[in-house]
Amino acid sequence: MSSRAEQPLPPLPLSTKARRTREQPISFLIETALRNPGLINLAAGLVDPLTLPVDECAEITRRILSDPSRGRAALQYDTTVGLRPLRQKLHEHIAALEGLAPRELGFTSDHIVVTTGSQQALYLVGDALLDPGDIVIAANPSYFVYTGTLQSLDAKVLCVPMDDDGMDVEAVAQLLARLEGEGRLPRVKLIYCTSYFDNPTGLSLSVARRKRLLEIVLSLRHRQRILIHEDAAYRELRYDGPAMRSMKSMDPDNRHTILSLTFSKPFAPGLKLGYTAMPDDLLHAVLQQKGNHDFGSANLAQHIALEAMRDGSYDKHVAVLIRSYRAKRDAILAALERFMPRDAGITWTHPHGGLYVWLTLPPSVDTSREAGIFDECVSHGVMYVPGEYCFQPDELGRIPQNHMRLSFGQVDPGQIAPGIERLAQVVRAQLTIEYSPQHVE
Amino acid sequence: MSSRAEQPLPPLPLSTKARRTREQPISFLIETALRNPGLINLAAGLVDPLTLPVDECAEITRRILSDPSRGRAALQYDTTVGLRPLRQKLHEHIAALEGLAPRELGFTSDHIVVTTGSQQALYLVGDALLDPGDIVIAANPSYFVYTGTLQSLDAKVLCVPMDDDGMDVEAVAQLLARLEGEGRLPRVKLIYCTSYFDNPTGLSLSVARRKRLLEIVLSLRHRQRILIHEDAAYRELRYDGPAMRSMKSMDPDNRHTILSLTFSKPFAPGLKLGYTAMPDDLLHAVLQQKGNHDFGSANLAQHIALEAMRDGSYDKHVAVLIRSYRAKRDAILAALERFMPRDAGITWTHPHGGLYVWLTLPPSVDTSREAGIFDECVSHGVMYVPGEYCFQPDELGRIPQNHMRLSFGQVDPGQIAPGIERLAQVVRAQLTIEYSPQHVE
């Protein structure tokens, strides 16, 4: 064998899927944050560490684990679908969010699956429905971790624009009509919609558009069963404006809608639990996949979540979060108002909930990772998420480069104004360079 | 629309993978157990509820959550790969299991990924390596949840026989030579091996065969990089016999082996944590997939696992489990000796660890779910896992039907002898039917 020792060994024979899968851009952002510990991080989609329910979880775990039989149940396996009393409680919880009685919902606790964060639900639904080349309709911009997942599954993401009322649902109708004309309707499986305080824009889908989107899907139901996947991760972080019912609550037959929620945003990411209500036949397929993935999410975490819902600490904690994040939302909007130049076509969203503000700069300003501004901001001690990550290319392969996602989630309240001030300095310098007739480069 | 109301709606357009995925037989077994609460359950692969570390976890969570900064870290997100200090501890732990210093291992803590149980590692490695039609070599019988996962991924499972020394590795060499002759070597990606106290047989791969299997894979390394996936879920539940080094520890370049371990068997399934050491390039691909699946397993559970390893409660608990399961292993072997007829070619394994005994009946006795014995046993108040689930069909599509997997994991110590007595009654009646010349059916 020594004569062959110098011969290069063959590469690892990865699957087609693995070769297709791209790195999530989030890895790069986390690395940048770690390399620059002094940075004011307006990029991280993390929740505020200061408002995590440490004392509540201490009391809850004490209660669970001081009772031997309950403690043993929490440390044993449970089922693939998730802890039954938790799912019952979640069913009641969703009803309360909708302002309905549990029996008024079109689904029961048997249609709820508990997952490892809501991300796993997004993945499993994709796994159950999507073959390579199948179509998912989403807004442009959209939640970039999900579109990365769809890329890995080799699904085709077709996007429609969005405005202050959320996804342009008439554009969805037109797109579906066009696809039907092209004979591609059978490939359309899902419409993905972050209907509450969207990641990345902070905007919500209006009530009128919710109704209309469901109507569009229903009008096609004899030709193709298209499911609306409503990702409501930020739903409970509502600071002002009306509560809105989900599309799921408008689907009495539980046939056309999927509603995903999570404990990560309104309670604690460390439990890594999400939950999703979905049609019966989809649930069956999702559970078969989950049986292969892990046959059930962490059971101790499910017992903690259940107890938090039972003893009222969940609701109390959401109220604490709302007060804290509302103040931070107000602070970031005030800082933008104060520091950001207003005379050059710069706009930003005014979210009623969630963790994000979406900043739009003049088209000439390039916020992408490769452009100078990103590094300039990092060297000024502030980081944002380049808006480019949140877009799918249009027919000409173009991606808007003039947006930033700003998060007020993790950042310390006192750092919001300085962070926006630093950002504004870099933006202002950029505008000077762009617009100054003296500039010769 | 009312004129169309009666028209049947089209079915849910599931993915090819979802349509291919079969229900895990475990669902049926769990249902049967739930419908028959008085049953002595020798089927469940669950750990003993009486030995779960409730007090230890109470003390550990108290310690973590009474420290605000540590509590906050545990309730926040961590990384996709898993908590760094936990992975460092796991690296030391694996070294200790091997009887080596950590620096003597061919991998570092950077090559360890923490997953949602070791099942997720099995799934992710498959996802990263296997295209439909790719080949995985396994023993017959094998762990049936994994072979179900491979079926869902559309991989081809080619099996070799096993005996008291585990998988027949010379048969692996012959199979690989045959596949190479047929030009199919590029499709061979993995050799799956439950090397310690196998599920379902309780048997281990001998040291000589471990070395030989690695040698076989190394001899092919210039033509095809084949990885040995060593599933060591039961490794720490060793009741007697020598400690054996893993194949991973014999792979100094960390190129040809994957070693999966878990907290579910030696500590608590409710944490739902597994961990796997793997080659660098595979890890990269696995993390990209995990980034899409869930971007990290439950962080609170990881903090608990870390603390259990740090404060010594993990090691103490393993010692408790070994004493308890050893007694149950002795009890099941004694009961088999006492009650099972020995004059009709009935044999069983004598495991040195793990949770299973594998019972072989005469070929004429059919233990499968459809045959009468299964229901007969249930009506006598005892349940086993039909051996058929653990086999892949041979070239002629045949599956042995004369085995039972008996687990002494979950069952109460006092129920082991009555359970085996009931089982033996049904078996004895079956033998009488089979062999009695008076019987006329």
Short mmCIF file of N, CA, C and O in Angstrom, two decimals, chain B residues 337-429:
data_model
loop_
_atom_site.label_atom_id
_atom_site.label_comp_id
_atom_site.label_asym_id
_atom_site.label_seq_id
_atom_site.Cartn_x
_atom_site.Cartn_y
_atom_site.Cartn_z
N GLU B 337 -34.42 -19.95 31.19
CA GLU B 337 -33.88 -21.27 31.55
C GLU B 337 -34.95 -22.12 32.24
O GLU B 337 -35.10 -23.31 31.96
N ARG B 338 -35.70 -21.47 33.11
CA ARG B 338 -36.68 -22.19 33.92
C ARG B 338 -37.93 -22.58 33.13
O ARG B 338 -38.42 -23.69 33.25
N PHE B 339 -38.44 -21.63 32.31
CA PHE B 339 -39.77 -21.86 31.72
C PHE B 339 -39.75 -22.29 30.25
O PHE B 339 -40.72 -22.88 29.78
N MET B 340 -38.71 -21.94 29.56
CA MET B 340 -38.78 -22.16 28.11
C MET B 340 -38.43 -23.61 27.79
O MET B 340 -37.44 -24.13 28.29
N PRO B 341 -39.21 -24.30 26.96
CA PRO B 341 -38.86 -25.67 26.58
C PRO B 341 -37.52 -25.67 25.84
O PRO B 341 -37.27 -24.80 25.01
N ARG B 342 -36.67 -26.65 26.21
CA ARG B 342 -35.33 -26.66 25.63
C ARG B 342 -35.14 -27.77 24.62
O ARG B 342 -34.08 -27.93 24.03
N ASP B 343 -36.17 -28.56 24.45
CA ASP B 343 -36.02 -29.78 23.66
C ASP B 343 -36.44 -29.61 22.20
O ASP B 343 -36.56 -30.55 21.46
N ALA B 344 -36.69 -28.39 21.79
CA ALA B 344 -37.28 -28.22 20.46
C ALA B 344 -36.50 -27.22 19.61
O ALA B 344 -37.05 -26.54 18.76
N GLY B 345 -35.18 -27.14 19.91
CA GLY B 345 -34.37 -26.22 19.09
C GLY B 345 -34.61 -24.76 19.42
O GLY B 345 -34.44 -23.89 18.57
N ILE B 346 -35.02 -24.47 20.65
CA ILE B 346 -35.20 -23.07 21.06
C ILE B 346 -33.89 -22.57 21.67
O ILE B 346 -33.32 -23.22 22.54
N THR B 347 -33.44 -21.40 21.20
CA THR B 347 -32.20 -20.81 21.75
C THR B 347 -32.43 -19.34 22.02
O THR B 347 -33.37 -18.74 21.49
N TRP B 348 -31.55 -18.77 22.84
CA TRP B 348 -31.59 -17.33 23.06
C TRP B 348 -30.18 -16.81 23.34
O TRP B 348 -29.30 -17.59 23.71
N THR B 349 -30.03 -15.52 23.14
CA THR B 349 -28.71 -14.91 23.34
C THR B 349 -28.48 -14.63 24.82
O THR B 349 -29.43 -14.53 25.60
N HIS B 350 -27.21 -14.50 25.20
CA HIS B 350 -26.82 -14.19 26.58
C HIS B 350 -26.04 -12.89 26.59
O HIS B 350 -24.81 -12.89 26.62
N PRO B 351 -26.75 -11.76 26.54
CA PRO B 351 -26.07 -10.47 26.36
C PRO B 351 -25.25 -10.04 27.58
O PRO B 351 -25.64 -10.30 28.71
N HIS B 352 -24.13 -9.37 27.30
CA HIS B 352 -23.29 -8.81 28.36
C HIS B 352 -23.66 -7.36 28.68
O HIS B 352 -23.01 -6.71 29.51
N GLY B 353 -24.67 -6.85 28.00
CA GLY B 353 -25.09 -5.47 28.24
C GLY B 353 -26.34 -5.16 27.45
O GLY B 353 -26.94 -6.06 26.85
N GLY B 354 -26.74 -3.90 27.47
CA GLY B 354 -27.91 -3.49 26.70
C GLY B 354 -29.21 -3.91 27.35
O GLY B 354 -29.27 -4.19 28.54
N LEU B 355 -30.27 -3.95 26.55
CA LEU B 355 -31.61 -4.18 27.08
C LEU B 355 -32.34 -5.35 26.43
O LEU B 355 -33.53 -5.54 26.70
N TYR B 356 -31.65 -6.17 25.59
CA TYR B 356 -32.39 -7.13 24.79
C TYR B 356 -31.84 -8.55 24.86
O TYR B 356 -30.62 -8.76 24.92
N VAL B 357 -32.79 -9.48 24.78
CA VAL B 357 -32.47 -10.89 24.54
C VAL B 357 -33.20 -11.28 23.26
O VAL B 357 -34.35 -10.89 23.05
N TRP B 358 -32.52 -12.04 22.43
CA TRP B 358 -33.07 -12.42 21.13
C TRP B 358 -33.38 -13.92 21.19
O TRP B 358 -32.50 -14.73 21.43
N LEU B 359 -34.64 -14.23 21.01
CA LEU B 359 -35.12 -15.60 21.16
C LEU B 359 -35.36 -16.20 19.77
O LEU B 359 -36.04 -15.60 18.94
N THR B 360 -34.78 -17.37 19.56
CA THR B 360 -34.96 -18.07 18.28
C THR B 360 -35.78 -19.33 18.51
O THR B 360 -35.41 -20.18 19.33
N LEU B 361 -36.89 -19.44 17.80
CA LEU B 361 -37.78 -20.59 17.92
C LEU B 361 -37.55 -21.51 16.71
O LEU B 361 -36.87 -21.13 15.76
N PRO B 362 -38.10 -22.71 16.73
CA PRO B 362 -37.95 -23.56 15.55
C PRO B 362 -38.53 -22.85 14.32
O PRO B 362 -39.51 -22.10 14.45
N PRO B 363 -37.98 -23.08 13.14
CA PRO B 363 -38.43 -22.37 11.93
C PRO B 363 -39.93 -22.53 11.67
O PRO B 363 -40.54 -21.68 11.04
N SER B 364 -40.51 -23.57 12.21
CA SER B 364 -41.95 -23.79 11.97
C SER B 364 -42.84 -22.85 12.78
O SER B 364 -44.02 -22.71 12.50
N VAL B 365 -42.28 -22.22 13.79
CA VAL B 365 -43.10 -21.33 14.64
C VAL B 365 -43.06 -19.91 14.10
O VAL B 365 -42.00 -19.31 13.96
N ASP B 366 -44.21 -19.37 13.81
CA ASP B 366 -44.31 -18.04 13.20
C ASP B 366 -44.68 -17.01 14.27
O ASP B 366 -45.78 -17.02 14.82
N THR B 367 -43.73 -16.09 14.56
CA THR B 367 -43.94 -15.08 15.60
C THR B 367 -44.48 -13.78 15.04
O THR B 367 -44.61 -12.79 15.77
N SER B 368 -44.75 -13.73 13.74
CA SER B 368 -45.06 -12.43 13.12
C SER B 368 -46.40 -11.90 13.60
O SER B 368 -47.22 -12.62 14.17
N ARG B 369 -46.58 -10.63 13.37
CA ARG B 369 -47.77 -9.94 13.86
C ARG B 369 -49.06 -10.56 13.33
O ARG B 369 -50.08 -10.58 14.03
N GLU B 370 -49.01 -11.06 12.10
CA GLU B 370 -50.22 -11.61 11.49
C GLU B 370 -50.50 -13.03 12.01
O GLU B 370 -51.64 -13.49 11.96
N ALA B 371 -49.46 -13.70 12.48
CA ALA B 371 -49.66 -15.08 12.95
C ALA B 371 -50.39 -15.06 14.30
O ALA B 371 -50.45 -14.05 14.98
N GLY B 372 -50.91 -16.21 14.68
CA GLY B 372 -51.73 -16.27 15.89
C GLY B 372 -50.97 -16.03 17.19
O GLY B 372 -51.54 -15.53 18.15
N ILE B 373 -49.69 -16.38 17.22
CA ILE B 373 -48.96 -16.30 18.49
C ILE B 373 -48.92 -14.90 19.08
O ILE B 373 -49.03 -14.73 20.30
N PHE B 374 -48.77 -13.91 18.22
CA PHE B 374 -48.67 -12.55 18.74
C PHE B 374 -49.92 -12.21 19.55
O PHE B 374 -49.83 -11.79 20.71
N ASP B 375 -51.09 -12.41 18.94
CA ASP B 375 -52.33 -12.09 19.66
C ASP B 375 -52.54 -13.01 20.86
O ASP B 375 -53.06 -12.58 21.90
N GLU B 376 -52.12 -14.25 20.70
CA GLU B 376 -52.20 -15.22 21.79
C GLU B 376 -51.40 -14.70 23.00
O GLU B 376 -51.87 -14.74 24.13
N CYS B 377 -50.21 -14.24 22.73
CA CYS B 377 -49.38 -13.69 23.82
C CYS B 377 -50.07 -12.48 24.44
O CYS B 377 -50.14 -12.36 25.67
N VAL B 378 -50.57 -11.56 23.62
CA VAL B 378 -51.23 -10.37 24.15
C VAL B 378 -52.41 -10.79 25.03
O VAL B 378 -52.60 -10.26 26.12
N SER B 379 -53.16 -11.80 24.58
CA SER B 379 -54.30 -12.21 25.41
C SER B 379 -53.84 -12.95 26.67
O SER B 379 -54.55 -12.99 27.67
N HIS B 380 -52.62 -13.50 26.65
CA HIS B 380 -52.04 -14.06 27.88
C HIS B 380 -51.35 -12.97 28.72
O HIS B 380 -50.75 -13.28 29.75
N GLY B 381 -51.36 -11.73 28.23
CA GLY B 381 -50.84 -10.62 29.02
C GLY B 381 -49.35 -10.40 28.90
O GLY B 381 -48.69 -9.94 29.83
N VAL B 382 -48.78 -10.69 27.72
CA VAL B 382 -47.35 -10.43 27.52
C VAL B 382 -47.14 -10.02 26.06
O VAL B 382 -47.84 -10.49 25.16
N MET B 383 -46.20 -9.12 25.83
CA MET B 383 -45.94 -8.68 24.46
C MET B 383 -44.45 -8.68 24.16
O MET B 383 -43.64 -8.37 25.01
N TYR B 384 -44.14 -9.07 22.93
CA TYR B 384 -42.75 -9.08 22.43
C TYR B 384 -42.71 -8.31 21.11
O TYR B 384 -43.76 -7.96 20.54
N VAL B 385 -41.51 -8.04 20.60
CA VAL B 385 -41.38 -7.48 19.25
C VAL B 385 -41.16 -8.62 18.26
O VAL B 385 -40.20 -9.38 18.40
N PRO B 386 -42.06 -8.78 17.30
CA PRO B 386 -41.86 -9.82 16.29
C PRO B 386 -40.52 -9.62 15.57
O PRO B 386 -40.21 -8.51 15.12
N GLY B 387 -39.74 -10.67 15.50
CA GLY B 387 -38.41 -10.58 14.91
C GLY B 387 -38.43 -10.12 13.46
O GLY B 387 -37.47 -9.52 12.98
N GLU B 388 -39.53 -10.37 12.76
CA GLU B 388 -39.62 -10.01 11.33
C GLU B 388 -39.30 -8.54 11.08
O GLU B 388 -38.76 -8.19 10.03
N TYR B 389 -39.64 -7.65 12.03
CA TYR B 389 -39.39 -6.22 11.84
C TYR B 389 -37.91 -5.91 11.71
O TYR B 389 -37.53 -4.88 11.19
N CYS B 390 -37.09 -6.80 12.24
CA CYS B 390 -35.65 -6.50 12.33
C CYS B 390 -34.87 -7.03 11.13
O CYS B 390 -33.65 -6.85 11.06
N PHE B 391 -35.55 -7.68 10.21
CA PHE B 391 -34.85 -8.28 9.06
C PHE B 391 -35.15 -7.54 7.76
O PHE B 391 -36.26 -7.05 7.55
N GLN B 392 -34.16 -7.54 6.89
CA GLN B 392 -34.38 -7.17 5.51
C GLN B 392 -34.57 -8.46 4.73
O GLN B 392 -33.94 -9.47 5.04
N PRO B 393 -35.40 -8.44 3.70
CA PRO B 393 -35.61 -9.66 2.91
C PRO B 393 -34.33 -10.11 2.19
O PRO B 393 -33.50 -9.27 1.81
N ASP B 394 -34.16 -11.40 2.05
CA ASP B 394 -33.02 -11.91 1.28
C ASP B 394 -33.32 -11.81 -0.22
O ASP B 394 -34.35 -11.26 -0.62
N GLU B 395 -32.44 -12.37 -1.07
CA GLU B 395 -32.60 -12.22 -2.52
C GLU B 395 -33.94 -12.78 -2.99
O GLU B 395 -34.48 -12.38 -4.02
N LEU B 396 -34.46 -13.75 -2.26
CA LEU B 396 -35.73 -14.35 -2.64
C LEU B 396 -36.92 -13.67 -1.93
O LEU B 396 -38.05 -14.16 -1.99
N GLY B 397 -36.63 -12.57 -1.25
CA GLY B 397 -37.71 -11.84 -0.58
C GLY B 397 -38.14 -12.48 0.74
O GLY B 397 -39.17 -12.09 1.30
N ARG B 398 -37.36 -13.45 1.22
CA ARG B 398 -37.77 -14.14 2.45
C ARG B 398 -37.29 -13.40 3.70
O ARG B 398 -36.19 -12.84 3.71
N ILE B 399 -38.09 -13.45 4.72
CA ILE B 399 -37.75 -12.87 6.02
C ILE B 399 -37.97 -13.93 7.08
O ILE B 399 -39.06 -14.52 7.14
N PRO B 400 -36.99 -14.20 7.93
CA PRO B 400 -37.20 -15.18 9.00
C PRO B 400 -38.36 -14.74 9.91
O PRO B 400 -38.47 -13.57 10.24
N GLN B 401 -39.19 -15.68 10.28
CA GLN B 401 -40.39 -15.35 11.06
C GLN B 401 -40.35 -15.99 12.44
O GLN B 401 -41.37 -15.99 13.13
N ASN B 402 -39.23 -16.58 12.84
CA ASN B 402 -39.23 -17.40 14.05
C ASN B 402 -38.42 -16.80 15.20
O ASN B 402 -37.87 -17.52 16.01
N HIS B 403 -38.36 -15.45 15.23
CA HIS B 403 -37.60 -14.79 16.31
C HIS B 403 -38.50 -13.86 17.10
O HIS B 403 -39.52 -13.40 16.61
N MET B 404 -38.05 -13.59 18.32
CA MET B 404 -38.69 -12.57 19.16
C MET B 404 -37.60 -11.70 19.77
O MET B 404 -36.58 -12.24 20.22
N ARG B 405 -37.84 -10.38 19.80
CA ARG B 405 -36.96 -9.52 20.60
C ARG B 405 -37.64 -9.32 21.94
O ARG B 405 -38.79 -8.88 22.02
N LEU B 406 -36.91 -9.68 23.00
CA LEU B 406 -37.42 -9.51 24.36
C LEU B 406 -36.60 -8.42 25.05
O LEU B 406 -35.36 -8.49 25.07
N SER B 407 -37.28 -7.43 25.59
CA SER B 407 -36.55 -6.37 26.29
C SER B 407 -36.81 -6.44 27.78
O SER B 407 -37.95 -6.59 28.21
N PHE B 408 -35.75 -6.34 28.55
CA PHE B 408 -35.90 -6.28 30.01
C PHE B 408 -35.69 -4.84 30.50
O PHE B 408 -35.48 -4.60 31.68
N GLY B 409 -35.81 -3.87 29.59
CA GLY B 409 -35.56 -2.47 29.94
C GLY B 409 -36.62 -1.89 30.85
O GLY B 409 -36.37 -1.60 32.02
N GLN B 410 -37.81 -1.75 30.33
CA GLN B 410 -38.85 -1.00 31.03
C GLN B 410 -39.57 -1.84 32.09
O GLN B 410 -40.12 -1.32 33.05
N VAL B 411 -39.61 -3.16 31.85
CA VAL B 411 -40.46 -4.02 32.67
C VAL B 411 -40.01 -4.04 34.14
O VAL B 411 -38.82 -3.96 34.45
N ASP B 412 -40.96 -4.11 35.02
CA ASP B 412 -40.69 -4.19 36.45
C ASP B 412 -39.97 -5.51 36.76
O ASP B 412 -40.34 -6.56 36.23
N PRO B 413 -38.94 -5.47 37.64
CA PRO B 413 -38.17 -6.71 37.90
C PRO B 413 -39.07 -7.89 38.28
O PRO B 413 -38.86 -9.01 37.82
N GLY B 414 -40.08 -7.63 39.09
CA GLY B 414 -40.95 -8.69 39.54
C GLY B 414 -41.84 -9.27 38.45
O GLY B 414 -42.47 -10.32 38.63
N GLN B 415 -41.91 -8.61 37.34
CA GLN B 415 -42.77 -9.09 36.25
C GLN B 415 -42.02 -9.90 35.20
O GLN B 415 -42.63 -10.43 34.28
N ILE B 416 -40.71 -9.95 35.34
CA ILE B 416 -39.92 -10.63 34.31
C ILE B 416 -40.25 -12.12 34.28
O ILE B 416 -40.59 -12.67 33.22
N ALA B 417 -40.19 -12.78 35.44
CA ALA B 417 -40.46 -14.23 35.46
C ALA B 417 -41.89 -14.55 35.02
O ALA B 417 -42.10 -15.38 34.14
N PRO B 418 -42.92 -13.86 35.58
CA PRO B 418 -44.28 -14.12 35.08
C PRO B 418 -44.43 -13.86 33.58
O PRO B 418 -45.14 -14.59 32.89
N GLY B 419 -43.76 -12.84 33.10
CA GLY B 419 -43.85 -12.53 31.67
C GLY B 419 -43.30 -13.66 30.82
O GLY B 419 -43.91 -14.10 29.85
N ILE B 420 -42.11 -14.14 31.21
CA ILE B 420 -41.49 -15.24 30.46
C ILE B 420 -42.31 -16.52 30.62
O ILE B 420 -42.47 -17.29 29.67
N GLU B 421 -42.90 -16.71 31.80
CA GLU B 421 -43.74 -17.89 32.00
C GLU B 421 -44.94 -17.87 31.04
O GLU B 421 -45.25 -18.89 30.39
N ARG B 422 -45.58 -16.73 30.93
CA ARG B 422 -46.72 -16.61 30.01
C ARG B 422 -46.28 -16.86 28.57
O ARG B 422 -46.95 -17.55 27.80
N LEU B 423 -45.15 -16.27 28.22
CA LEU B 423 -44.62 -16.43 26.86
C LEU B 423 -44.34 -17.91 26.59
O LEU B 423 -44.68 -18.44 25.53
N ALA B 424 -43.74 -18.57 27.57
CA ALA B 424 -43.37 -19.98 27.41
C ALA B 424 -44.61 -20.86 27.26
O ALA B 424 -44.60 -21.83 26.49
N GLN B 425 -45.66 -20.50 27.99
CA GLN B 425 -46.92 -21.24 27.85
C GLN B 425 -47.42 -21.21 26.41
O GLN B 425 -47.81 -22.23 25.84
N VAL B 426 -47.42 -20.01 25.83
CA VAL B 426 -47.91 -19.87 24.45
C VAL B 426 -47.00 -20.62 23.49
O VAL B 426 -47.46 -21.33 22.60
N VAL B 427 -45.70 -20.51 23.70
CA VAL B 427 -44.74 -21.19 22.82
C VAL B 427 -44.92 -22.71 22.94
O VAL B 427 -44.97 -23.43 21.94
N ARG B 428 -45.06 -23.17 24.17
CA ARG B 428 -45.21 -24.62 24.42
C ARG B 428 -46.47 -25.16 23.72
O ARG B 428 -46.42 -26.20 23.05
N ALA B 429 -47.55 -24.42 23.84
CA ALA B 429 -48.80 -24.83 23.19
C ALA B 429 -48.60 -24.91 21.67
O ALA B 429 -49.07 -25.83 21.01
#
